[in-house]
Tab-separated table of C-alpha atoms in Angstrom:
chain	number	residue	atom	x	y	z
Q	1	MET	CA	0.276	0.070	-0.021
Q	2	GLU	CA	1.357	3.519	-0.957
Q	3	SER	CA	2.320	5.365	2.109
Q	4	GLN	CA	0.383	8.347	2.931
Q	5	ASN	CA	3.437	10.599	4.295
Q	6	VAL	CA	4.408	13.084	1.454
Q	7	LEU	CA	7.134	14.290	4.245
Q	8	GLU	CA	9.156	12.339	6.681
Q	9	MET	CA	11.826	13.045	8.595
Q	10	SER	CA	14.098	11.619	11.269
Q	11	GLY	CA	16.886	11.873	13.541
Q	12	ILE	CA	17.289	15.603	12.455
Q	13	ASP	CA	20.464	17.075	14.265
Q	14	LYS	CA	21.247	20.681	13.253
Q	15	SER	CA	24.009	22.678	15.753
Q	16	PHE	CA	25.450	26.320	16.005
Q	17	PRO	CA	28.062	27.355	17.732
Q	18	GLY	CA	27.536	27.005	21.465
Q	19	VAL	CA	24.056	25.749	20.660
Q	20	LYS	CA	22.792	22.338	19.651
Q	21	ALA	CA	19.327	23.777	18.005
Q	22	LEU	CA	17.854	20.138	17.091
Q	23	ASN	CA	18.755	16.760	18.461
Q	24	ASP	CA	17.214	13.555	17.172
Q	25	VAL	CA	14.407	15.424	15.556
Q	26	ARG	CA	11.548	13.697	13.622
Q	27	PHE	CA	8.652	15.007	11.829
Q	28	THR	CA	5.744	13.576	9.462
Q	29	LEU	CA	3.350	15.006	6.899
Q	30	ARG	CA	0.706	13.230	5.465
Q	31	LYS	CA	-1.001	13.946	1.636
Q	32	GLY	CA	-3.915	16.622	2.426
Q	33	GLU	CA	-3.195	17.520	5.567
Q	34	VAL	CA	-2.934	20.588	7.962
Q	35	HIS	CA	0.024	19.751	10.263
Q	36	SER	CA	0.789	22.301	13.248
Q	37	LEU	CA	4.144	22.759	14.374
Q	38	MET	CA	4.193	23.648	17.519
Q	39	GLY	CA	6.851	24.949	20.226
Q	40	GLU	CA	7.801	28.271	22.409
Q	41	ASN	CA	10.445	30.463	20.795
Q	42	GLY	CA	13.793	28.841	20.587
Q	43	ALA	CA	12.321	25.049	20.526
Q	44	GLY	CA	13.340	24.883	16.822
Q	45	LYS	CA	10.460	25.401	14.517
Q	46	SER	CA	11.965	27.767	12.203
Q	47	THR	CA	15.584	25.586	12.617
Q	48	LEU	CA	13.673	22.917	11.125
Q	49	ILE	CA	11.577	24.107	8.427
Q	50	LYS	CA	15.114	25.822	7.438
Q	51	VAL	CA	16.230	22.216	7.374
Q	52	MET	CA	13.064	20.918	5.544
Q	53	THR	CA	13.712	23.655	2.747
Q	54	GLY	CA	17.622	23.559	1.743
Q	55	VAL	CA	18.438	26.822	3.580
Q	56	TYR	CA	20.232	24.647	6.475
Q	57	GLN	CA	22.264	21.750	6.016
Q	58	LYS	CA	21.569	18.874	9.096
Q	59	ASP	CA	24.112	17.496	10.971
Q	60	ALA	CA	22.038	14.066	10.790
Q	61	GLY	CA	19.577	11.983	9.634
Q	62	GLN	CA	17.271	11.637	6.648
Q	63	ILE	CA	14.601	14.012	4.769
Q	64	THR	CA	12.338	11.236	2.166
Q	65	ILE	CA	9.421	12.846	0.099
Q	66	ASN	CA	7.235	10.149	-1.396
Q	67	GLY	CA	9.655	7.417	0.525
Q	68	GLU	CA	12.413	8.958	-1.810
Q	69	PRO	CA	15.560	10.086	0.239
Q	70	MET	CA	16.554	13.649	-0.450
Q	71	GLU	CA	19.532	16.063	0.044
Q	72	PHE	CA	18.185	19.646	-0.399
Q	73	ARG	CA	21.330	21.513	-1.038
Q	74	SER	CA	19.141	24.772	-1.708
Q	75	PRO	CA	16.017	26.602	-1.245
Q	76	GLN	CA	15.902	25.885	-4.679
Q	77	ASP	CA	16.499	22.209	-4.631
Q	78	ALA	CA	13.436	22.316	-2.211
Q	79	GLN	CA	11.243	24.405	-4.117
Q	80	ASN	CA	12.098	21.896	-7.229
Q	81	PHE	CA	10.610	18.907	-5.143
Q	82	GLY	CA	7.297	21.091	-4.769
Q	83	ILE	CA	8.196	22.756	-1.185
Q	84	GLY	CA	6.614	25.873	-1.516
Q	85	THR	CA	7.422	28.330	1.888
Q	86	VAL	CA	6.297	31.533	3.419
Q	87	TYR	CA	8.739	32.683	6.203
Q	88	GLN	CA	7.665	34.737	9.247
Q	89	GLU	CA	9.493	37.291	8.223
Q	90	ILE	CA	8.420	38.276	4.301
Q	91	SER	CA	11.381	38.226	2.815
Q	92	LEU	CA	10.070	39.499	-0.863
Q	93	CYS	CA	11.994	43.016	-2.831
Q	94	HIS	CA	9.841	45.848	-1.521
Q	95	ASN	CA	11.798	48.208	-4.930
Q	96	LEU	CA	9.651	45.852	-7.102
Q	97	THR	CA	6.087	45.559	-8.171
Q	98	VAL	CA	3.519	42.858	-7.103
Q	99	ALA	CA	4.318	40.802	-10.507
Q	100	GLU	CA	7.827	41.116	-10.039
Q	101	ASN	CA	7.893	39.711	-6.603
Q	102	THR	CA	5.273	36.763	-7.366
Q	103	PHE	CA	7.335	35.491	-10.976
Q	104	ILE	CA	10.836	36.789	-9.929
Q	105	GLY	CA	13.447	33.613	-9.916
Q	106	ARG	CA	11.206	31.206	-12.098
Q	107	GLY	CA	12.705	30.190	-14.977
Q	108	ASN	CA	15.279	31.578	-17.147
Q	109	TYR	CA	13.269	34.102	-19.428
Q	110	ARG	CA	15.661	35.904	-22.028
Q	111	PHE	CA	12.855	38.313	-22.812
Q	112	VAL	CA	10.042	38.673	-20.778
Q	113	ASN	CA	6.534	38.816	-21.909
Q	114	TRP	CA	5.037	41.990	-19.136
Q	115	ASN	CA	1.924	42.014	-20.749
Q	116	GLU	CA	1.715	38.563	-19.811
Q	117	ILE	CA	3.036	38.346	-16.409
Q	118	ASN	CA	0.411	40.884	-14.945
Q	119	ALA	CA	-2.297	39.325	-16.583
Q	120	ARG	CA	-1.726	36.123	-15.167
Q	121	THR	CA	-0.773	38.293	-11.753
Q	122	LYS	CA	-3.987	39.661	-11.600
Q	123	GLU	CA	-5.987	36.238	-12.275
Q	124	LEU	CA	-3.652	35.453	-9.798
Q	125	LEU	CA	-4.933	38.244	-6.864
Q	126	ASP	CA	-8.131	38.243	-8.478
Q	127	SER	CA	-8.969	34.814	-7.354
Q	128	LEU	CA	-7.262	34.954	-3.685
Q	129	GLY	CA	-9.697	38.718	-3.475
Q	130	ILE	CA	-5.642	40.166	-2.826
Q	131	PRO	CA	-6.545	43.893	-3.263
Q	132	ALA	CA	-3.324	44.450	-4.969
Q	133	ARG	CA	-2.837	45.686	-8.307
Q	134	PRO	CA	0.329	44.073	-10.559
Q	135	THR	CA	2.645	46.731	-11.246
Q	136	GLN	CA	1.971	48.401	-7.604
Q	137	GLN	CA	5.508	48.460	-6.038
Q	138	LEU	CA	5.121	45.578	-3.318
Q	139	SER	CA	6.656	49.051	-1.073
Q	140	SER	CA	3.089	50.288	-1.278
Q	141	CYS	CA	1.752	47.632	0.350
Q	142	SER	CA	0.562	46.882	3.442
Q	143	LEU	CA	2.385	44.325	5.918
Q	144	ALA	CA	-1.017	41.849	5.344
Q	145	VAL	CA	-1.442	42.306	2.158
Q	146	GLN	CA	2.499	41.492	1.386
Q	147	GLN	CA	2.013	38.586	3.385
Q	148	MET	CA	-0.954	37.313	0.995
Q	149	ILE	CA	1.484	38.048	-1.978
Q	150	ALA	CA	3.888	36.024	-0.386
Q	151	ILE	CA	1.708	33.109	0.028
Q	152	ALA	CA	-0.071	33.570	-3.325
Q	153	ARG	CA	3.717	33.147	-5.018
Q	154	ALA	CA	4.153	30.013	-3.169
Q	155	ILE	CA	1.175	28.092	-4.049
Q	156	ASP	CA	1.087	29.564	-7.529
Q	157	MET	CA	4.006	27.065	-8.197
Q	158	ASP	CA	2.054	24.152	-8.022
Q	159	CYS	CA	3.588	23.135	-4.235
Q	160	LYS	CA	3.342	19.487	-3.596
Q	161	ILE	CA	3.990	20.695	0.313
Q	162	LEU	CA	3.003	24.429	1.717
Q	163	VAL	CA	5.270	25.354	4.437
Q	164	LEU	CA	3.193	29.091	6.301
Q	165	ASP	CA	5.588	30.029	9.181
Q	166	GLU	CA	3.401	33.156	11.057
Q	167	PRO	CA	1.689	33.054	7.881
Q	168	THR	CA	-1.364	34.787	10.134
Q	169	SER	CA	0.778	37.284	12.382
Q	170	SER	CA	-0.241	40.156	10.323
Q	171	LEU	CA	-3.586	39.471	8.669
Q	172	ASP	CA	-7.061	40.414	10.410
Q	173	GLU	CA	-9.485	38.076	10.944
Q	174	ASP	CA	-11.219	38.217	7.604
Q	175	GLU	CA	-8.003	37.996	5.990
Q	176	VAL	CA	-7.067	34.553	8.707
Q	177	GLN	CA	-10.517	32.942	7.223
Q	178	LYS	CA	-9.291	33.929	3.819
Q	179	LEU	CA	-6.354	31.849	4.156
Q	180	PHE	CA	-7.572	28.963	6.394
Q	181	GLY	CA	-10.696	28.920	3.021
Q	182	LEU	CA	-7.645	28.480	0.613
Q	183	MET	CA	-5.830	25.857	2.977
Q	184	ARG	CA	-9.109	23.889	2.874
Q	185	GLU	CA	-8.837	24.125	-0.875
Q	186	LEU	CA	-5.530	23.044	-1.002
Q	187	LYS	CA	-5.765	20.103	1.364
Q	188	SER	CA	-8.768	19.212	-0.913
Q	189	ARG	CA	-5.975	18.838	-3.698
Q	190	GLY	CA	-3.596	16.654	-1.614
Q	191	VAL	CA	-1.443	18.891	-0.531
Q	192	GLY	CA	0.176	18.587	2.752
Q	193	ILE	CA	0.550	22.257	5.074
Q	194	ILE	CA	2.968	22.502	7.290
Q	195	PHE	CA	1.260	25.775	9.680
Q	196	VAL	CA	3.481	27.084	12.372
Q	197	THR	CA	1.657	29.985	14.796
Q	198	HIS	CA	1.325	31.253	18.022
Q	199	PHE	CA	-2.328	31.500	18.174
Q	200	LEU	CA	-3.793	28.340	19.708
Q	201	ASP	CA	-7.332	29.175	18.406
Q	202	GLN	CA	-6.067	29.085	14.965
Q	203	VAL	CA	-4.368	26.056	15.762
Q	204	TYR	CA	-7.419	23.868	16.680
Q	205	GLU	CA	-9.686	25.719	13.938
Q	206	ILE	CA	-7.532	24.652	10.751
Q	207	SER	CA	-5.585	21.520	12.069
Q	208	ASP	CA	-5.798	17.574	11.798
Q	209	ARG	CA	-2.482	17.323	13.424
Q	210	ILE	CA	0.226	18.453	16.038
Q	211	THR	CA	3.465	18.502	16.373
Q	212	VAL	CA	5.277	19.718	19.210
Q	213	LEU	CA	9.332	20.412	19.498
Q	214	ARG	CA	10.481	21.705	23.227
Q	215	ASN	CA	14.193	22.685	23.476
Q	216	GLY	CA	15.232	21.646	20.239
Q	217	GLN	CA	13.801	18.027	21.154
Q	218	PHE	CA	11.044	16.112	19.730
Q	219	ILE	CA	8.183	16.269	22.400
Q	220	GLY	CA	4.962	14.029	20.483
Q	221	GLU	CA	2.985	13.822	17.668
Q	222	TYR	CA	-0.692	14.222	18.138
Q	223	GLU	CA	-4.798	14.162	16.386
Q	224	ALA	CA	-5.637	17.865	17.121
Q	225	GLU	CA	-8.901	16.803	18.286
Q	226	THR	CA	-7.967	14.162	21.065
Q	227	LEU	CA	-5.056	17.258	22.612
Q	228	PRO	CA	-6.719	19.589	24.744
Q	229	GLN	CA	-5.616	22.904	24.725
Q	230	LEU	CA	-4.274	23.057	27.970
Q	231	ASP	CA	-2.035	20.234	27.481
Q	232	LEU	CA	-1.216	21.695	24.736
Q	233	VAL	CA	0.421	24.559	26.601
Q	234	SER	CA	1.865	22.201	29.054
Q	235	LYS	CA	3.974	19.898	26.774
Q	236	MET	CA	5.035	23.422	24.967
Q	237	MET	CA	6.330	25.101	28.112
Q	238	GLY	CA	6.985	21.723	29.609
Q	239	LYS	CA	5.090	22.452	32.840
Q	240	ALA	CA	1.484	21.818	33.873
Q	241	LEU	CA	0.569	25.072	34.468
Q	242	ASP	CA	-2.407	27.383	33.169
Q	243	ALA	CA	0.232	30.540	33.073
Q	244	VAL	CA	-2.356	33.053	31.373
Q	245	ALA	CA	-4.489	32.396	34.371
Q	246	ASP	CA	-1.848	34.055	36.566
Q	247	VAL	CA	-1.900	37.570	34.699
Q	248	HIS	CA	-3.734	39.467	36.882
Q	249	THR	CA	-5.383	43.132	34.775
Q	250	GLN	CA	-4.279	46.132	35.699
Q	251	GLU	CA	-6.781	48.152	38.453
Q	252	PRO	CA	-7.929	51.114	36.508
Q	253	VAL	CA	-5.435	54.345	37.621
Q	254	LEU	CA	-8.099	56.667	38.989
Q	255	GLU	CA	-8.651	60.123	37.473
Q	256	ASP	CA	-7.184	62.733	39.768
Q	257	ASP	CA	-5.681	66.323	39.567
Q	258	SER	CA	-2.323	64.978	39.116
Q	259	VAL	CA	-0.011	66.395	35.689
Q	260	PRO	CA	-0.505	63.190	33.027
Q	261	VAL	CA	3.091	61.335	32.155
Q	262	LEU	CA	1.687	63.160	28.729
Q	263	GLU	CA	-0.945	64.333	26.875
Q	264	ALA	CA	-1.423	65.340	23.380
Q	265	THR	CA	-3.999	67.714	21.540
Q	266	ALA	CA	-5.587	67.400	18.345
Q	267	LEU	CA	-2.319	65.783	17.563
Q	268	SER	CA	-1.956	64.419	13.657
Q	269	SER	CA	0.954	62.606	11.586
Q	270	ALA	CA	2.258	62.846	7.764
Q	271	ALA	CA	0.809	58.944	7.752
Q	272	GLY	CA	-2.930	60.148	7.675
Q	273	VAL	CA	-3.799	59.667	11.114
Q	274	GLN	CA	-6.652	61.669	12.170
Q	275	PRO	CA	-5.972	64.407	14.812
Q	276	PHE	CA	-6.794	62.912	18.020
Q	277	ASP	CA	-6.250	63.772	21.919
Q	278	PHE	CA	-4.457	61.510	24.331
Q	279	ARG	CA	-3.421	61.356	27.870
Q	280	ILE	CA	-1.277	58.701	30.343
Q	281	ARG	CA	-1.529	58.795	33.591
Q	282	LYS	CA	2.163	57.340	36.001
Q	283	GLY	CA	1.573	53.835	36.070
Q	284	GLU	CA	-1.141	53.474	34.209
Q	285	VAL	CA	-1.305	50.376	30.773
Q	286	ASN	CA	-3.460	52.273	28.456
Q	287	GLY	CA	-4.140	50.593	25.218
Q	288	PHE	CA	-5.143	51.675	21.360
Q	289	ALA	CA	-7.769	48.862	20.117
Q	290	GLY	CA	-8.952	48.438	16.622
Q	291	LEU	CA	-8.158	46.327	13.357
Q	292	LEU	CA	-5.482	46.143	10.645
Q	293	GLY	CA	-5.395	49.933	9.419
Q	294	SER	CA	-7.117	51.285	11.921
Q	295	GLY	CA	-4.063	53.616	12.917
Q	296	ARG	CA	-3.450	52.134	16.447
Q	297	SER	CA	0.350	52.382	14.783
Q	298	GLU	CA	0.368	55.690	13.360
Q	299	SER	CA	-0.981	57.421	16.353
Q	300	VAL	CA	1.819	55.967	19.283
Q	301	ARG	CA	4.374	56.671	15.976
Q	302	ALA	CA	2.861	60.194	16.102
Q	303	ILE	CA	3.391	60.028	19.254
Q	304	PHE	CA	7.260	59.510	19.658
Q	305	ALA	CA	7.724	61.376	16.360
Q	306	ALA	CA	8.575	58.640	13.704
Q	307	ASP	CA	5.908	59.918	11.535
Q	308	LYS	CA	6.643	63.402	10.560
Q	309	VAL	CA	3.762	65.136	12.879
Q	310	THR	CA	1.868	68.007	10.888
Q	311	GLY	CA	-0.267	69.101	13.610
Q	312	GLY	CA	-1.318	69.307	17.381
Q	313	GLU	CA	0.597	69.907	20.887
Q	314	VAL	CA	2.181	67.354	23.506
Q	315	ARG	CA	3.127	68.148	26.924
Q	316	VAL	CA	5.195	65.890	28.963
Q	317	HIS	CA	4.779	66.192	32.959
Q	318	GLY	CA	2.437	69.316	31.863
Q	319	LYS	CA	4.985	71.018	29.844
Q	320	ARG	CA	4.910	71.619	25.865
Q	321	VAL	CA	7.604	70.129	23.883
Q	322	LYS	CA	8.282	69.862	20.383
Q	323	LEU	CA	8.682	66.558	19.448
Q	324	THR	CA	9.955	66.754	15.630
Q	325	LYS	CA	12.208	63.384	15.667
Q	326	PRO	CA	12.780	60.177	17.804
Q	327	LEU	CA	15.667	60.955	19.363
Q	328	ARG	CA	13.734	64.265	21.190
Q	329	ALA	CA	11.091	61.895	22.326
Q	330	MET	CA	13.677	59.507	23.953
Q	331	LYS	CA	15.845	62.780	25.700
Q	332	HIS	CA	12.113	63.282	27.210
Q	333	GLY	CA	11.404	60.020	28.938
Q	334	ILE	CA	9.660	57.962	25.713
Q	335	GLY	CA	10.645	54.642	24.546
Q	336	TYR	CA	8.925	52.775	21.892
Q	337	LEU	CA	9.128	49.241	20.148
Q	338	PRO	CA	7.354	49.187	16.962
Q	339	GLU	CA	5.089	46.830	15.191
Q	340	ASP	CA	8.013	45.592	12.341
Q	341	ARG	CA	10.659	44.012	14.500
Q	342	LYS	CA	12.896	43.086	11.513
Q	343	GLY	CA	12.240	46.656	9.978
Q	344	ASP	CA	12.259	48.968	12.266
Q	345	GLY	CA	13.663	47.263	15.367
Q	346	LEU	CA	16.405	45.240	14.822
Q	347	ILE	CA	20.020	45.618	13.680
Q	348	ALA	CA	20.371	41.639	12.406
Q	349	GLU	CA	24.293	42.813	12.151
Q	350	LEU	CA	24.772	43.764	15.643
Q	351	SER	CA	25.453	41.306	18.395
Q	352	VAL	CA	22.805	41.155	21.163
Q	353	ARG	CA	25.131	43.277	23.239
Q	354	GLU	CA	25.488	46.240	20.943
Q	355	ASN	CA	21.316	46.117	20.239
Q	356	ILE	CA	20.434	46.469	23.948
Q	357	ILE	CA	23.132	49.321	24.421
Q	358	LEU	CA	21.962	51.095	21.381
Q	359	ALA	CA	19.426	53.612	22.064
Q	360	LEU	CA	21.423	54.506	25.453
Q	361	GLN	CA	24.207	55.044	22.795
Q	362	VAL	CA	21.951	57.316	20.870
Q	363	MET	CA	21.056	59.408	23.465
Q	364	LYS	CA	24.420	59.709	24.789
Q	365	GLY	CA	25.848	60.709	21.435
Q	366	PHE	CA	28.630	58.701	19.823
Q	367	PHE	CA	31.476	60.932	20.563
Q	368	ARG	CA	30.876	59.671	24.481
Q	369	PRO	CA	31.048	55.969	23.780
Q	370	LEU	CA	29.912	53.366	26.402
Q	371	SER	CA	33.135	51.293	27.469
Q	372	ARG	CA	33.091	47.727	27.019
Q	373	ARG	CA	32.942	46.900	30.780
Q	374	GLN	CA	29.345	49.201	31.040
Q	375	ALA	CA	27.915	48.011	27.817
Q	376	GLU	CA	28.685	43.944	28.318
Q	377	ALA	CA	27.411	45.443	32.383
Q	378	PHE	CA	24.683	46.557	31.361
Q	379	ALA	CA	23.937	43.191	28.562
Q	380	ASP	CA	24.122	40.803	31.270
Q	381	GLU	CA	22.376	42.531	33.750
Q	382	PHE	CA	19.095	42.652	31.144
Q	383	ILE	CA	19.956	39.197	29.637
Q	384	ALA	CA	19.183	37.905	33.080
Q	385	ALA	CA	16.125	39.961	34.421
Q	386	LEU	CA	14.142	39.465	31.271
Q	387	LYS	CA	15.813	35.572	30.975
Q	388	ILE	CA	16.938	36.207	27.229
Q	389	LYS	CA	18.519	32.870	25.380
Q	390	THR	CA	21.581	33.573	24.085
Q	391	PRO	CA	24.751	32.045	24.479
Q	392	THR	CA	26.905	34.866	25.407
Q	393	SER	CA	25.770	39.127	24.549
Q	394	SER	CA	27.930	38.583	21.831
Q	395	THR	CA	26.222	36.605	19.900
Q	396	PRO	CA	24.719	38.018	16.841
Q	397	ILE	CA	20.977	38.979	17.458
Q	398	GLU	CA	20.108	37.172	14.135
Q	399	SER	CA	20.572	34.100	15.573
Q	400	LEU	CA	18.474	34.258	18.582
Q	401	SER	CA	14.341	32.932	18.271
Q	402	GLY	CA	11.750	35.734	17.660
Q	403	GLY	CA	10.796	35.618	21.173
Q	404	ASN	CA	14.061	36.399	21.988
Q	405	GLN	CA	15.020	39.394	19.699
Q	406	GLN	CA	11.727	40.872	21.084
Q	407	LYS	CA	13.234	41.070	24.574
Q	408	VAL	CA	15.958	42.237	23.410
Q	409	ILE	CA	14.483	44.986	21.920
Q	410	LEU	CA	12.342	45.619	25.398
Q	411	ALA	CA	15.864	44.971	27.128
Q	412	ARG	CA	17.413	48.313	24.755
Q	413	TRP	CA	13.982	50.698	26.064
Q	414	LEU	CA	14.075	49.148	29.868
Q	415	LEU	CA	17.910	50.278	29.617
Q	416	THR	CA	16.709	54.331	29.286
Q	417	ARG	CA	14.867	54.093	31.827
Q	418	PRO	CA	11.742	55.675	30.494
Q	419	ASP	CA	8.975	57.315	31.971
Q	420	TYR	CA	6.542	56.210	29.202
Q	421	LEU	CA	7.109	53.028	26.838
Q	422	ILE	CA	5.319	52.943	24.125
Q	423	LEU	CA	5.033	48.389	23.258
Q	424	ASP	CA	3.477	47.907	19.621
Q	425	GLU	CA	2.702	44.345	19.150
Q	426	PRO	CA	5.326	43.130	21.420
Q	427	THR	CA	4.256	39.557	21.501
Q	428	ARG	CA	3.569	38.899	18.216
Q	429	GLY	CA	4.408	35.332	16.566
Q	430	ILE	CA	5.681	35.026	20.090
Q	431	ASP	CA	5.287	31.422	22.212
Q	432	VAL	CA	2.496	31.495	24.840
Q	433	GLY	CA	5.050	31.506	27.781
Q	434	THR	CA	7.185	34.735	26.562
Q	435	LYS	CA	3.475	36.187	26.096
Q	436	VAL	CA	2.769	36.130	29.442
Q	437	GLU	CA	6.364	36.979	30.484
Q	438	ILE	CA	5.959	39.965	28.505
Q	439	GLN	CA	2.092	40.959	29.791
Q	440	LYS	CA	3.644	40.395	33.664
Q	441	LEU	CA	6.510	42.193	32.520
Q	442	VAL	CA	4.612	44.932	31.564
Q	443	LEU	CA	2.121	45.260	34.695
Q	444	ARG	CA	5.478	44.999	37.037
Q	445	LEU	CA	6.975	47.782	34.939
Q	446	ALA	CA	3.267	49.996	35.801
Q	447	SER	CA	3.374	49.016	39.525
Q	448	GLU	CA	7.088	50.971	39.428
Q	449	GLY	CA	5.034	53.562	38.329
Q	450	VAL	CA	6.636	53.179	34.400
Q	451	SER	CA	3.532	54.378	32.257
Q	452	VAL	CA	2.555	52.386	28.989
Q	453	THR	CA	0.769	52.073	25.863
Q	454	PHE	CA	-0.173	48.436	24.759
Q	455	ILE	CA	-1.093	47.572	21.692
Q	456	SER	CA	-1.795	43.683	20.424
Q	457	SER	CA	-3.892	42.278	17.654
Q	458	GLU	CA	-5.103	39.826	20.579
Q	459	ILE	CA	-8.284	41.691	22.019
Q	460	GLU	CA	-8.178	39.339	25.120
Q	461	GLU	CA	-4.672	40.182	25.865
Q	462	MET	CA	-5.322	43.511	25.684
Q	463	LEU	CA	-8.355	43.419	28.598
Q	464	ARG	CA	-5.818	41.202	30.543
Q	465	THR	CA	-3.118	43.837	30.208
Q	466	CYS	CA	-4.708	47.285	30.073
Q	467	SER	CA	-7.185	49.147	32.464
Q	468	ARG	CA	-8.045	51.583	29.549
Q	469	LEU	CA	-8.965	51.378	26.085
Q	470	ILE	CA	-8.925	53.716	23.222
Q	471	VAL	CA	-10.925	52.724	20.810
Q	472	MET	CA	-9.987	53.158	17.171
Q	473	LYS	CA	-11.837	53.058	13.438
Q	474	ASP	CA	-10.430	54.531	9.708
Q	475	ARG	CA	-7.311	56.405	11.338
Q	476	ALA	CA	-9.705	58.072	13.794
Q	477	ILE	CA	-11.040	57.239	17.838
Q	478	VAL	CA	-14.333	56.359	18.048
Q	479	GLY	CA	-14.452	56.093	21.334
Q	480	GLU	CA	-13.151	54.658	24.898
Q	481	LEU	CA	-13.788	52.101	27.224
Q	482	SER	CA	-12.112	51.719	30.844
Q	483	GLY	CA	-12.471	49.239	34.256
Q	484	SER	CA	-12.566	45.705	34.928
Q	485	SER	CA	-15.842	44.986	33.369
Q	486	ILE	CA	-14.484	45.665	29.651
Q	487	THR	CA	-15.523	42.673	27.257
Q	488	GLU	CA	-14.129	41.469	23.910
Q	489	SER	CA	-18.141	42.506	22.752
Q	490	ASP	CA	-17.775	46.281	24.075
Q	491	VAL	CA	-15.008	46.607	21.862
Q	492	MET	CA	-16.064	45.257	18.808
Q	493	HIS	CA	-19.496	46.842	19.150
Q	494	MET	CA	-17.697	50.433	19.414
Q	495	ILE	CA	-15.343	49.629	16.703
Q	496	ALA	CA	-18.588	48.324	14.757
Q	497	GLY	CA	-20.122	51.597	15.565
Q	498	GLY	CA	-22.971	50.298	18.079
Q	499	GLY	CA	-21.308	51.557	21.445
Q	500	ARG	CA	-20.748	49.128	24.465
Q	501	GLU	CA	-23.221	46.848	24.993
């Protein structure tokens, strides 16, 4: 009888200097299934995918496709055998058009018929409901649309195995459902899909089977319908713990006559956010809620002067200030962790230590460099405080998992001792355990007097963390909710224009 396994990996080992990333890992994928690969950041998921797709060469083990042993020396090798991959960080060319990104690297064409290429791209985009034009430059597309284009590119290459590494991290609920519909259609055609995500509800909505990795080792393979969600979290974390239940919502900060840490009036920016008023008090955690594209990120970028401010007034501790660039915001005690970790947060070529001290060094000025001893002391302090998993502070940050990279950026801003910290999607694309650590850290900072604005696509996460939510729609504030009785329904009704239920 023919095996139903389109992919089998067994005994996979992979090491990097100072790190055993994979140790005797196995994984199987059947034809026509969605198989979720789960584990905390640093568990080895991305490394296994990169071994599977020829980005990394395995140290030991075997890979078979439809029963045939394979050695992939490059991603092109894997692509030639029907493996299509969409990585967590979108790897498209922003300076090219949508059509050029869709077809780049596919065949050696001496002469390109652009009319045909654009027509085929339009047909593909229309079939998937992607709101983009073939001739549109990719940089003008939102992150969500860029993600969908990357997926469309993989699908159009007639892949038999589709690897989706955090494909929904930049998508709103409607776009997620479109993607799931597409995944179900591909399943019906016999395509095997490997799905990597940190959204547990999505795992159970779309998956047939689940494989769990922890610390680079295989923990188990399970039928999704027989594995309770709490058991999955326990296997990922290595302990029986309902971690989320251990996060306690911040109590509302009472309004009083004290001067807000920061107050903005009629603030607007070149990014198109409508003029808005905003205030935050000492020790308060508030948040901007709204659907993708509602203006959440644009609002906090205006506060930090990351986008050009076009109007309004800002007061810090009651004193009017002119924030024309991020450095001025930093010198007034404001820190900002951006939504796009890769594009705006990390300096991939630098070490963990250099990334941690970056903001403090900018504030001091590059003609007053920190000594090596000071830099190492600061880095070691925050590596320990935030439990950053790295061999040493000299390790290149690009070799760390996504969750640990996020912790490094957090450490960078905590080192500046901010009065007010803006966290835009600090838990996107990271595991359950690290999410909980960050949520607890936010509440601890608030208890120590730091003011925090917390933005997340997961409303439930914001309800656990924030005492006040500013609700946005179409780049304008439509209302505000506060108190421990706020529900997800309240937020959704306000976004929809129906007020609080």
